Short mmCIF file of C-alpha atoms and ligand atoms in Angstrom, two decimals:
data_model
loop_
_atom_site.label_atom_id
_atom_site.label_comp_id
_atom_site.label_asym_id
_atom_site.label_seq_id
_atom_site.Cartn_x
_atom_site.Cartn_y
_atom_site.Cartn_z
CA MET A 1 -252.61 -78.17 47.32
CA SER A 2 -254.41 -77.46 50.38
CA PRO A 3 -253.51 -80.15 53.86
CA ASP A 4 -256.42 -81.78 53.08
CA HIS A 5 -255.81 -82.54 49.11
CA ARG A 6 -259.21 -80.31 48.27
CA GLN A 7 -258.27 -78.42 44.91
CA ARG A 8 -260.39 -75.18 43.56
CA ILE A 9 -262.20 -77.45 40.67
CA PHE A 10 -262.30 -75.44 37.24
CA HIS A 11 -262.97 -77.18 34.33
CA VAL A 12 -264.57 -80.78 34.86
CA LEU A 13 -263.07 -82.71 32.32
CA ASP A 14 -262.12 -86.38 34.06
CA PRO A 15 -263.17 -87.90 37.40
CA ARG A 16 -260.01 -88.52 37.74
CA GLN A 17 -259.16 -85.52 39.00
CA PHE A 18 -261.36 -85.30 42.21
CA SER A 19 -259.46 -86.27 45.25
CA ARG A 20 -261.40 -87.75 48.01
CA ALA A 21 -261.10 -85.15 49.49
CA ASP A 22 -262.86 -83.41 46.99
CA LEU A 23 -265.62 -86.39 47.04
CA ASP A 24 -266.57 -86.35 50.51
CA GLU A 25 -266.61 -82.67 50.18
CA LEU A 26 -268.97 -82.81 47.17
CA CYS A 27 -271.19 -85.09 49.29
CA ARG A 28 -271.85 -83.09 52.17
CA LEU A 29 -272.07 -79.72 50.25
CA THR A 30 -274.68 -81.81 48.14
CA THR A 31 -277.18 -82.87 51.36
CA ARG A 32 -276.65 -79.25 52.27
CA VAL A 33 -277.93 -77.47 49.56
CA ARG A 34 -281.21 -80.23 49.30
CA GLY A 35 -282.31 -79.10 53.02
CA LEU A 36 -281.58 -75.44 51.93
CA ALA A 37 -283.56 -75.72 49.27
CA LYS A 38 -286.58 -77.21 51.11
CA THR A 39 -287.41 -74.05 52.35
CA LYS A 40 -288.95 -70.54 50.75
CA GLU A 41 -285.87 -69.07 52.51
CA GLY A 42 -283.41 -70.75 51.77
CA ALA A 43 -283.98 -71.60 48.46
CA ARG A 44 -284.36 -67.56 47.85
CA MET A 45 -280.71 -67.84 49.85
CA LEU A 46 -279.22 -70.47 47.22
CA GLN A 47 -281.03 -68.70 44.54
CA THR A 48 -278.82 -65.21 45.09
CA MET A 49 -275.97 -66.70 44.72
CA LEU A 50 -274.74 -67.00 41.02
CA PRO A 51 -278.04 -64.61 39.34
CA HIS A 52 -274.63 -62.33 37.77
CA LYS A 53 -273.54 -65.54 35.50
CA ARG A 54 -275.02 -67.50 32.82
CA ALA A 55 -274.76 -71.00 31.18
CA MET A 56 -274.37 -72.49 27.84
CA LEU A 57 -275.51 -75.68 27.48
CA TYR A 58 -274.01 -77.21 24.01
CA PHE A 59 -275.34 -80.34 24.12
CA THR A 60 -275.42 -82.39 20.66
CA GLN A 61 -275.87 -86.25 21.40
CA PRO A 62 -279.11 -87.24 23.54
CA SER A 63 -279.66 -86.00 26.38
CA THR A 64 -282.53 -86.19 29.40
CA ARG A 65 -281.43 -86.10 32.83
CA THR A 66 -278.13 -84.60 32.50
CA PHE A 67 -279.68 -81.94 30.43
CA LEU A 68 -282.40 -81.27 32.80
CA SER A 69 -280.52 -81.37 35.65
CA PHE A 70 -277.97 -79.73 35.20
CA ASN A 71 -280.26 -76.71 33.40
CA ASN A 72 -281.92 -76.88 37.14
CA ALA A 73 -279.56 -76.54 38.87
CA CYS A 74 -278.11 -73.56 37.25
CA HIS A 75 -281.98 -72.21 38.16
CA VAL A 76 -281.68 -72.78 41.66
CA LEU A 77 -278.19 -71.09 42.25
CA GLY A 78 -279.53 -67.88 40.09
CA ILE A 79 -278.00 -68.68 37.09
CA ARG A 80 -279.16 -68.26 33.60
CA THR A 81 -279.15 -70.78 30.43
CA SER A 82 -278.76 -70.90 27.55
CA GLU A 83 -278.68 -73.87 24.79
CA ILE A 84 -277.85 -75.57 21.95
CA ARG A 85 -279.10 -78.47 21.61
CA ASP A 86 -278.42 -79.49 17.81
CA PRO A 87 -275.66 -77.90 15.80
CA ALA A 88 -277.86 -77.94 12.74
CA THR A 89 -279.25 -74.41 13.84
CA SER A 90 -275.56 -73.31 14.73
CA SER A 91 -272.99 -71.49 12.69
CA GLU A 92 -271.30 -74.95 12.45
CA VAL A 93 -273.36 -75.59 9.50
CA LYS A 94 -271.54 -72.58 7.93
CA GLY A 95 -268.51 -74.28 8.17
CA GLU A 96 -267.54 -72.45 11.56
CA SER A 97 -265.07 -74.67 13.07
CA PHE A 98 -265.61 -76.30 16.15
CA GLU A 99 -263.13 -74.04 18.71
CA ASP A 100 -264.30 -71.42 16.98
CA SER A 101 -268.00 -72.09 18.29
CA ILE A 102 -267.10 -72.32 21.81
CA ARG A 103 -264.98 -69.59 21.92
CA THR A 104 -268.36 -67.49 20.94
CA PHE A 105 -270.21 -69.40 23.35
CA SER A 106 -267.73 -67.80 25.65
CA SER A 107 -268.20 -64.25 24.32
CA TYR A 108 -271.81 -64.83 26.03
CA VAL A 109 -271.37 -67.10 28.90
CA ASP A 110 -269.71 -67.54 32.43
CA ILE A 111 -269.35 -71.19 31.67
CA ILE A 112 -269.75 -74.23 29.28
CA ILE A 113 -271.41 -77.22 30.46
CA MET A 114 -271.10 -79.74 27.39
CA ARG A 115 -272.04 -83.12 25.86
CA THR A 116 -270.70 -84.43 22.92
CA TRP A 117 -270.32 -87.36 20.44
CA GLY A 118 -266.99 -87.23 20.37
CA GLU A 119 -264.46 -88.41 22.78
CA GLY A 120 -261.90 -85.48 23.65
CA MET A 121 -263.75 -82.14 22.88
CA ALA A 122 -264.83 -80.76 26.83
CA ARG A 123 -260.67 -81.36 26.85
CA THR A 124 -260.28 -79.45 23.42
CA SER A 125 -262.92 -77.01 24.46
CA ALA A 126 -260.81 -76.49 27.85
CA ASP A 127 -257.05 -76.27 26.21
CA LEU A 128 -258.69 -73.43 23.70
CA MET A 129 -259.96 -71.49 26.71
CA ASP A 130 -255.99 -72.57 28.49
CA ARG A 131 -255.18 -70.48 26.13
CA ILE A 132 -257.52 -67.19 25.22
CA ARG A 133 -258.19 -64.30 27.80
CA ARG A 134 -261.73 -64.66 28.47
CA ARG A 135 -260.95 -68.64 30.18
CA ILE A 136 -263.78 -69.56 31.40
CA PRO A 137 -264.77 -73.54 32.72
CA ILE A 138 -265.77 -76.07 30.54
CA VAL A 139 -267.94 -79.20 32.58
CA ASN A 140 -268.24 -82.19 30.37
CA ALA A 141 -271.41 -83.96 30.26
CA GLY A 142 -270.34 -86.73 28.37
CA SER A 143 -268.22 -87.20 25.99
CA GLY A 144 -268.67 -90.33 23.75
CA LYS A 145 -268.16 -93.46 25.28
CA ASP A 146 -265.16 -92.07 27.29
CA GLN A 147 -266.05 -90.15 30.08
CA HIS A 148 -269.18 -89.22 32.16
CA PRO A 149 -267.57 -87.59 35.51
CA THR A 150 -270.62 -85.45 36.84
CA GLN A 151 -272.59 -88.61 36.65
CA ALA A 152 -269.94 -90.29 38.29
CA LEU A 153 -269.74 -88.04 41.12
CA LEU A 154 -273.43 -88.44 41.47
CA ASP A 155 -273.80 -92.06 41.56
CA ILE A 156 -270.91 -91.89 44.19
CA TYR A 157 -273.49 -88.99 46.34
CA THR A 158 -276.01 -91.68 45.98
CA LEU A 159 -274.09 -94.66 46.66
CA GLU A 160 -272.62 -92.86 49.98
CA ARG A 161 -276.17 -92.16 51.25
CA SER A 162 -276.90 -95.77 50.30
CA PHE A 163 -274.41 -96.65 53.28
CA GLU A 164 -275.14 -94.58 54.94
CA GLN A 165 -275.67 -96.67 58.11
CA GLN A 166 -273.37 -98.74 56.86
CA GLY A 167 -269.39 -97.12 57.02
CA GLY A 168 -270.26 -95.67 53.68
CA ILE A 169 -268.55 -96.90 49.84
CA ASP A 170 -265.07 -98.11 51.65
CA GLY A 171 -265.04 -101.96 52.31
CA LYS A 172 -267.98 -102.58 49.61
CA VAL A 173 -268.21 -104.79 46.99
CA ILE A 174 -269.90 -102.97 43.77
CA GLY A 175 -271.46 -104.59 40.53
CA PHE A 176 -271.35 -103.65 37.23
CA MET A 177 -273.88 -104.98 34.72
CA GLY A 178 -274.38 -104.64 31.26
CA ASP A 179 -272.09 -102.57 28.14
CA LEU A 180 -269.47 -102.26 30.54
CA LYS A 181 -267.29 -101.60 27.08
CA ARG A 182 -269.06 -98.98 25.73
CA GLY A 183 -270.89 -96.91 28.22
CA ARG A 184 -268.92 -94.37 30.30
CA THR A 185 -271.05 -94.12 32.94
CA VAL A 186 -268.91 -97.46 33.99
CA ARG A 187 -265.36 -96.06 32.63
CA SER A 188 -266.44 -93.07 34.81
CA LEU A 189 -267.70 -94.34 38.47
CA ALA A 190 -264.90 -97.08 37.70
CA HIS A 191 -261.98 -94.35 38.13
CA LEU A 192 -264.09 -92.71 41.34
CA MET A 193 -263.68 -95.97 43.43
CA GLU A 194 -260.04 -95.17 42.79
CA ASN A 195 -260.36 -92.94 45.83
CA TYR A 196 -261.96 -95.82 48.73
CA THR A 197 -260.09 -97.95 50.16
CA GLY A 198 -260.90 -101.74 50.43
CA VAL A 199 -263.17 -101.92 48.14
CA ARG A 200 -263.66 -104.15 45.27
CA LEU A 201 -265.37 -104.37 41.86
CA VAL A 202 -267.35 -107.09 39.79
CA PHE A 203 -267.37 -106.35 36.17
CA ILE A 204 -270.16 -108.56 35.16
CA ALA A 205 -270.35 -108.72 31.66
CA PRO A 206 -270.30 -111.26 27.95
CA ASP A 207 -266.52 -111.32 27.03
CA ALA A 208 -267.48 -108.95 24.25
CA PHE A 209 -268.90 -105.93 26.43
CA GLN A 210 -266.99 -106.58 28.99
CA ILE A 211 -264.47 -103.35 30.75
CA ASP A 212 -261.76 -102.69 28.86
CA ALA A 213 -258.19 -102.72 29.98
CA ALA A 214 -257.33 -98.76 30.03
CA ILE A 215 -259.76 -98.88 33.14
CA THR A 216 -258.25 -102.58 34.64
CA ASP A 217 -255.26 -100.72 34.23
CA ALA A 218 -255.53 -97.91 36.25
CA LEU A 219 -257.21 -100.03 39.07
CA ALA A 220 -254.46 -102.16 38.92
CA ALA A 221 -252.51 -99.75 39.13
CA ARG A 222 -254.50 -97.77 42.12
CA GLY A 223 -254.36 -101.64 43.95
CA ILE A 224 -257.84 -101.92 43.55
CA ALA A 225 -259.04 -105.12 43.28
CA PHE A 226 -261.11 -106.39 40.40
CA GLU A 227 -262.83 -109.51 39.18
CA LYS A 228 -264.21 -109.95 35.76
CA SER A 229 -267.49 -112.54 35.05
CA ASP A 230 -269.89 -113.67 32.60
CA ASP A 231 -272.27 -115.20 35.64
CA LEU A 232 -275.00 -112.55 37.40
CA HIS A 233 -276.36 -115.10 39.13
CA ASP A 234 -272.55 -116.52 40.73
CA ARG A 235 -271.40 -113.23 41.53
CA LEU A 236 -274.86 -111.41 42.85
CA PRO A 237 -274.87 -112.62 46.63
CA GLU A 238 -271.73 -110.92 46.97
CA LEU A 239 -272.62 -107.72 45.75
CA ASP A 240 -273.26 -104.38 48.14
CA ALA A 241 -274.35 -102.56 45.28
CA ILE A 242 -275.13 -103.89 41.24
CA TYR A 243 -275.60 -100.65 39.20
CA ILE A 244 -276.82 -101.77 35.77
CA THR A 245 -276.51 -100.78 32.21
CA ARG A 246 -277.85 -100.69 29.40
CA LEU A 247 -276.83 -102.06 25.83
CA GLN A 248 -275.07 -98.64 24.03
CA THR A 249 -276.64 -99.93 20.77
CA GLU A 250 -276.18 -95.53 19.41
CA TYR A 251 -272.65 -96.54 18.47
CA ASP A 252 -272.73 -99.91 16.87
CA THR A 253 -270.92 -100.13 14.14
CA ALA A 254 -271.68 -103.66 12.33
CA SER A 255 -274.78 -104.69 14.75
CA GLU A 256 -272.87 -105.99 17.57
CA SER A 257 -275.26 -105.11 19.88
CA GLY A 258 -277.14 -108.69 18.51
CA GLY A 259 -274.80 -111.15 19.99
CA PHE A 260 -275.98 -109.43 24.03
CA ASP A 261 -277.73 -111.95 25.25
CA HIS A 262 -280.16 -110.47 27.83
CA THR A 263 -281.79 -113.46 29.01
CA ARG A 264 -278.65 -114.18 30.98
CA PHE A 265 -277.48 -110.18 31.26
CA HIS A 266 -281.26 -108.82 32.82
CA PHE A 267 -282.08 -107.57 36.36
CA GLY A 268 -286.23 -108.87 37.31
CA PRO A 269 -287.90 -110.03 40.66
CA ARG A 270 -286.20 -113.41 40.38
CA GLU A 271 -282.56 -111.22 40.96
CA LEU A 272 -284.13 -109.39 43.97
CA GLY A 273 -284.37 -112.94 45.62
CA MET A 274 -280.70 -112.91 45.29
CA LEU A 275 -279.46 -109.62 46.27
CA LYS A 276 -278.75 -108.78 49.93
CA ARG A 277 -281.46 -107.48 51.70
CA GLU A 278 -279.35 -104.38 52.69
CA GLY A 279 -277.78 -104.36 48.78
CA THR A 280 -278.57 -101.24 46.70
CA ILE A 281 -279.52 -101.11 43.12
CA MET A 282 -278.73 -98.44 40.90
CA HIS A 283 -279.15 -97.51 36.94
CA PRO A 284 -277.62 -94.62 35.98
CA LEU A 285 -281.00 -94.39 33.16
CA PRO A 286 -282.79 -94.39 30.27
CA ARG A 287 -282.76 -97.90 31.03
CA GLY A 288 -283.89 -101.13 28.68
CA PRO A 289 -284.45 -104.50 28.79
CA GLU A 290 -281.94 -105.43 31.79
CA LEU A 291 -283.50 -103.44 33.93
CA ASP A 292 -287.41 -104.41 34.88
CA PRO A 293 -289.97 -102.30 35.59
CA ALA A 294 -291.18 -104.89 38.65
CA VAL A 295 -287.52 -104.23 40.63
CA ASP A 296 -289.16 -100.45 41.01
CA ALA A 297 -291.20 -100.88 44.02
CA ASP A 298 -288.57 -102.99 45.89
CA PRO A 299 -286.84 -100.53 48.37
CA ARG A 300 -282.88 -101.56 47.46
CA ALA A 301 -284.25 -100.05 44.31
CA VAL A 302 -282.31 -95.84 44.21
CA TYR A 303 -282.40 -95.07 40.73
CA TRP A 304 -284.71 -92.77 40.59
CA ARG A 305 -283.38 -91.01 43.60
CA GLN A 306 -280.42 -91.12 41.62
CA GLU A 307 -281.13 -89.42 38.87
CA ARG A 308 -282.42 -87.03 41.57
CA ASN A 309 -279.20 -86.60 43.70
CA GLY A 310 -277.80 -85.13 39.68
CA MET A 311 -279.90 -82.15 40.23
CA TRP A 312 -278.51 -81.71 43.77
CA MET A 313 -274.94 -82.86 43.01
CA ARG A 314 -274.52 -80.64 39.78
CA VAL A 315 -275.71 -77.80 42.56
CA ALA A 316 -272.87 -78.55 44.87
CA LEU A 317 -270.31 -78.71 41.81
CA LEU A 318 -271.38 -75.84 39.89
CA MET A 319 -270.97 -73.98 43.30
CA LYS A 320 -267.75 -75.12 44.00
CA ILE A 321 -266.72 -73.65 40.56
CA PHE A 322 -267.69 -70.46 41.27
CA ALA A 323 -266.70 -69.98 44.55
CA VAL A 324 -269.80 -69.59 46.50
CA GLU A 325 -269.48 -73.03 48.86
CA GLY A 326 -268.60 -70.46 51.33
CA GLU A 327 -271.65 -68.80 51.72
CA VAL A 328 -273.95 -71.76 52.95
CA ASP A 329 -272.71 -72.60 56.77
CA PHE A 330 -271.36 -75.96 57.14
CA GLY A 331 -272.50 -76.25 60.30
C1 NCD B 401 -276.17 -92.06 30.64
C2 NCD B 401 -275.60 -91.32 29.27
O1 NCD B 401 -275.50 -90.85 28.37
O2 NCD B 401 -273.99 -92.25 29.65
N1 NCD B 401 -277.57 -91.54 30.83
C3 NCD B 401 -277.11 -90.43 31.67
O3 NCD B 401 -276.56 -89.69 31.35
N2 NCD B 401 -278.01 -90.50 33.10
C4 NCD B 401 -276.50 -93.13 30.70
C5 NCD B 401 -276.82 -94.35 29.28
O4 NCD B 401 -277.52 -93.09 28.14
O5 NCD B 401 -276.94 -95.39 29.01
#
C-alpha cells in the first residue's frame, strides 16, 4: 500500500473498500475531468484515453441515471459499450447459469458494470473473475437493497462541493430521511461517512423504515456519531445537509409501503424555511411524494447537480480502474 493509503482500484463492489485518500483523489480527479471536458481539446484528449477498451452494461434492474451516466462516462473516455437490460434477451432464458453468462460477457469486454435485483451478484461475479485467466473488473451499479457504491461516491463529491466554502464534509451534521431500511444509497453513503472526522449522522424515518443495525453497528465501531429520529421538524434546524430518499415500493412483500406516512416525512416549502441558510438538499432520484418539486428552485437544492456529478465521478472512477489517471495533469 502506498504511504497515503491510496489503493489501485479494480473491482468496485462495496463502499468500504475506499479510504479517505481514495475519496479525496477521486473528488480531485472528478473536478479535473469536468474542467477538461469543457473545451474541445480537453474533450478530445479524454476521448483518446481508452478507445481500446469495451464495457458491458448489464442492468437487469430498472435504471435511468446510473445506466445513462455510466454509458456516457464510458463514451467520454472513448470506451465502447454494449448492454443487456432485460435478462429475457440473454441466454439466461435458455437456462444458462448466471456465472456462465458473466464469463461469456467477459470474453468480449474489458469491464462489466452491473445492476441486479440480487444482493451478492456483483461479488459472485468478481469472485468468478478472480478465478479465471481473463480477469476483468466488475463494478456494482446497485445490488438489490444492499449497496450502491458508485452513487455514494458521487454523493460524497456533491457534499464536498456543497461544503467547499465551509471546510468540506468533516464536522458536518448530515440528515437522512425516507425509506432508510431498504434504500441502498443511504446504506452506502453511511459507510463512506466513516472516512470523515467529526461528522454526525441523523437518520430520520418511521420506526419500521429505520436504518438497520448492520449499518449503525459499523458506524459505532468506527466511532461515528449517529442518532435515530422520527421527527423531521425537530431535527431539521441542526442539519448541514439533508439527504432525502423515496419509498422503495418495489421491495414490498406485504404492502409495507402503505404504512409510510408521507405527511410527516416530506420536504416542501415549509421545510425549506426550517433548513439552515447554508444547508444542502440532496436526493439520489427518482423522487416520489417525499420531495416537493417546488423545492427545485431553491439554491440549496443540489439534486440535479448531484445527478450530473454522477457522470463525471464515473469518468474519474473508470480512469482509476484502467490506471490512466496519470495522463491528466493535476496541476
Ligand atoms: C437510486 C437506486 O437505484 O438505488 N437511484 C439511483 O441510482 N440514482 C435510488 C432509488 O432508486 O431510490
